[in-house]
PDB file of N, CA and C in Angstrom:
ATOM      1  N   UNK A   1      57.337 -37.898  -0.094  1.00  0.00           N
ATOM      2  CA  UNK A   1      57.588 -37.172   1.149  1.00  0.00           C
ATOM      3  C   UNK A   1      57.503 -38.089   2.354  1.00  0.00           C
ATOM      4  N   UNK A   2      56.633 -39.193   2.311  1.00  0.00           N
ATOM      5  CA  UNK A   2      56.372 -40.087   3.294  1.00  0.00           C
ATOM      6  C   UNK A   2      57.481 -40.447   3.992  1.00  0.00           C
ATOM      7  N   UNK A   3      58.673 -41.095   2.470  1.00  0.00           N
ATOM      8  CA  UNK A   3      59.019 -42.148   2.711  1.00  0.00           C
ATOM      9  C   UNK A   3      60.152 -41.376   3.336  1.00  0.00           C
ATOM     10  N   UNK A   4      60.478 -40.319   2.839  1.00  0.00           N
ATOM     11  CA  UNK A   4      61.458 -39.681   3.732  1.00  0.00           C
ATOM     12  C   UNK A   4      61.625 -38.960   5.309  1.00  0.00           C
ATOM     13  N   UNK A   5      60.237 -38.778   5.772  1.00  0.00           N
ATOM     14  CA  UNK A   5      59.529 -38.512   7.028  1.00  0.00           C
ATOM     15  C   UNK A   5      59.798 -39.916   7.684  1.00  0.00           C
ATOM     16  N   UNK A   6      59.299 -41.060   7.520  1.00  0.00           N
ATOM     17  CA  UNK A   6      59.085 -42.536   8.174  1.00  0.00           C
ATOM     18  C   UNK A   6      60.527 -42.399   9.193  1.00  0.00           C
ATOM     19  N   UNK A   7      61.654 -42.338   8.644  1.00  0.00           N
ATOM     20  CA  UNK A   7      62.404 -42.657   9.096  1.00  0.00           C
ATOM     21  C   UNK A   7      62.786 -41.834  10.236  1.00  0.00           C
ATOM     22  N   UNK A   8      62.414 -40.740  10.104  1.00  0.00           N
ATOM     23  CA  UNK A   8      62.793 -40.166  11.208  1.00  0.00           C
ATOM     24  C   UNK A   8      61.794 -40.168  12.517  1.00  0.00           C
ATOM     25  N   UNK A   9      60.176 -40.394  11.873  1.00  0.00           N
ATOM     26  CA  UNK A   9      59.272 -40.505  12.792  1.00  0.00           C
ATOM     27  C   UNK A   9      59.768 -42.005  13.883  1.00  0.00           C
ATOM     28  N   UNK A  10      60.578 -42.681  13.094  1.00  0.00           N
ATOM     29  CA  UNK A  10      60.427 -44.406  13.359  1.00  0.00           C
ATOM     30  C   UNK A  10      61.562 -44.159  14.702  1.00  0.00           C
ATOM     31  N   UNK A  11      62.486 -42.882  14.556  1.00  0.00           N
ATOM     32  CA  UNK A  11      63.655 -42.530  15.468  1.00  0.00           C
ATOM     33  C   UNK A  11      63.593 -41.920  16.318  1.00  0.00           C
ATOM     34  N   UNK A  12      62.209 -41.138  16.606  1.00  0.00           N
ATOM     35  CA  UNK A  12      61.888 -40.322  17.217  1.00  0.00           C
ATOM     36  C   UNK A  12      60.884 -41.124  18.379  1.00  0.00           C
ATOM     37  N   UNK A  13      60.062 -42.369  17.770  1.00  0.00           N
ATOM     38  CA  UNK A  13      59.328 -43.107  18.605  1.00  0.00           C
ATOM     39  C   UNK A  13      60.686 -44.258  19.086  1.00  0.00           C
ATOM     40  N   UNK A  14      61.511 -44.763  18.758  1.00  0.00           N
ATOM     41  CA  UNK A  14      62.033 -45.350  19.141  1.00  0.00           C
ATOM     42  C   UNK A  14      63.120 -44.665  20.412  1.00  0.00           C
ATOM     43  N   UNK A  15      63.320 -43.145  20.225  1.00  0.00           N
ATOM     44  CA  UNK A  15      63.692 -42.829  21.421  1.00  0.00           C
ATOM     45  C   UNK A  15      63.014 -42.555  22.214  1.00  0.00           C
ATOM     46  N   UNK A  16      61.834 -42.038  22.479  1.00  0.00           N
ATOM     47  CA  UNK A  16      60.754 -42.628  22.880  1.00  0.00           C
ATOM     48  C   UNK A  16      60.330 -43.376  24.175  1.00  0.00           C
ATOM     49  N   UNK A  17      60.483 -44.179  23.299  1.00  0.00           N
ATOM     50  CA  UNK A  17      60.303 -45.529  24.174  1.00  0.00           C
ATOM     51  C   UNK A  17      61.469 -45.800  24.899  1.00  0.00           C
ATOM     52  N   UNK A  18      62.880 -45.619  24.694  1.00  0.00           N
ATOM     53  CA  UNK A  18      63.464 -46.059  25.120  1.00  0.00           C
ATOM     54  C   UNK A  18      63.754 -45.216  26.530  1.00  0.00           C
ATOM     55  N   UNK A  19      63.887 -43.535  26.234  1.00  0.00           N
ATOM     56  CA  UNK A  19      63.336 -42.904  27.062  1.00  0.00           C
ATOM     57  C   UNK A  19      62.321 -43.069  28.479  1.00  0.00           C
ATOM     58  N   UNK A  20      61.444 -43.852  27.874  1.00  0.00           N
ATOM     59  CA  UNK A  20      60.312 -44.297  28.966  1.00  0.00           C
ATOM     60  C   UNK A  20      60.229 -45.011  29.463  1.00  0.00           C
ATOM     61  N   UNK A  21      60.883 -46.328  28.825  1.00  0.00           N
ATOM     62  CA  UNK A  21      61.334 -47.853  29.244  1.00  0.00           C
ATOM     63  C   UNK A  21      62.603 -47.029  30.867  1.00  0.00           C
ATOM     64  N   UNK A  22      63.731 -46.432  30.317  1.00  0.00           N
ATOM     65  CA  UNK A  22      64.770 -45.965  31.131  1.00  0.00           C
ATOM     66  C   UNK A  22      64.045 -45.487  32.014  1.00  0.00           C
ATOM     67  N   UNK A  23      63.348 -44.712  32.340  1.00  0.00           N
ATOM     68  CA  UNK A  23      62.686 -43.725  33.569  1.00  0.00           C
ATOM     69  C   UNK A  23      61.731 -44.965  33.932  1.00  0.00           C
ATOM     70  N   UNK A  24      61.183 -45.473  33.557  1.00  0.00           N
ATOM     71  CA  UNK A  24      60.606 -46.745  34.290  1.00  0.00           C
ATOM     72  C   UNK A  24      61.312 -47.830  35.046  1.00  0.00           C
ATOM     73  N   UNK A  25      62.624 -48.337  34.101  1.00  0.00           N
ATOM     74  CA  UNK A  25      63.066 -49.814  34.922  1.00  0.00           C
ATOM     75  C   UNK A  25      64.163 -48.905  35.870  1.00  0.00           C
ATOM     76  N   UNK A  26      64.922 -48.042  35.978  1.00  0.00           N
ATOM     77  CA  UNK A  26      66.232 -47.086  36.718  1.00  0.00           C
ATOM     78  C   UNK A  26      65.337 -47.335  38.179  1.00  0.00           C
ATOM     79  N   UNK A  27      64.198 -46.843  38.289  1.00  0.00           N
ATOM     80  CA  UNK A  27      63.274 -46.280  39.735  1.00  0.00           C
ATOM     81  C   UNK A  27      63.113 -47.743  40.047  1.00  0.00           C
ATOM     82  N   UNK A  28      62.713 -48.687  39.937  1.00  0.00           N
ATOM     83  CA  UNK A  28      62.279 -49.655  39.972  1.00  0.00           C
ATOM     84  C   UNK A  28      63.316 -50.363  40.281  1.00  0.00           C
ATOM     85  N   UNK A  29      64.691 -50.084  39.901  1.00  0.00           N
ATOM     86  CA  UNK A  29      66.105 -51.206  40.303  1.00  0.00           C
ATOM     87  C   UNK A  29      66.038 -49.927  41.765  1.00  0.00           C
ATOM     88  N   UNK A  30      66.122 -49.079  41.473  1.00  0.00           N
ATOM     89  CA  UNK A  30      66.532 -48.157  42.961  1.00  0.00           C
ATOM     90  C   UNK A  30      65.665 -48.255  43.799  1.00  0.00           C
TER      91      UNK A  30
END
């Protein structure tokens, strides 16, 4: 069950972050 969960947990933190990274550097160029 893990191994089939991982992957989506791994997609879910990676949007995530990227999410947070974006709302962080956008304000910061403006």
């Amino acid at each position: 069950g893990g191994i089939d969960i991982s992957p989506i947990i791994l997609l879910l933190i990676i949007f995530f972050i990227r999410q947070l990274m974006w709302t962080t550097i956008v304000p910061a160029l403006m």
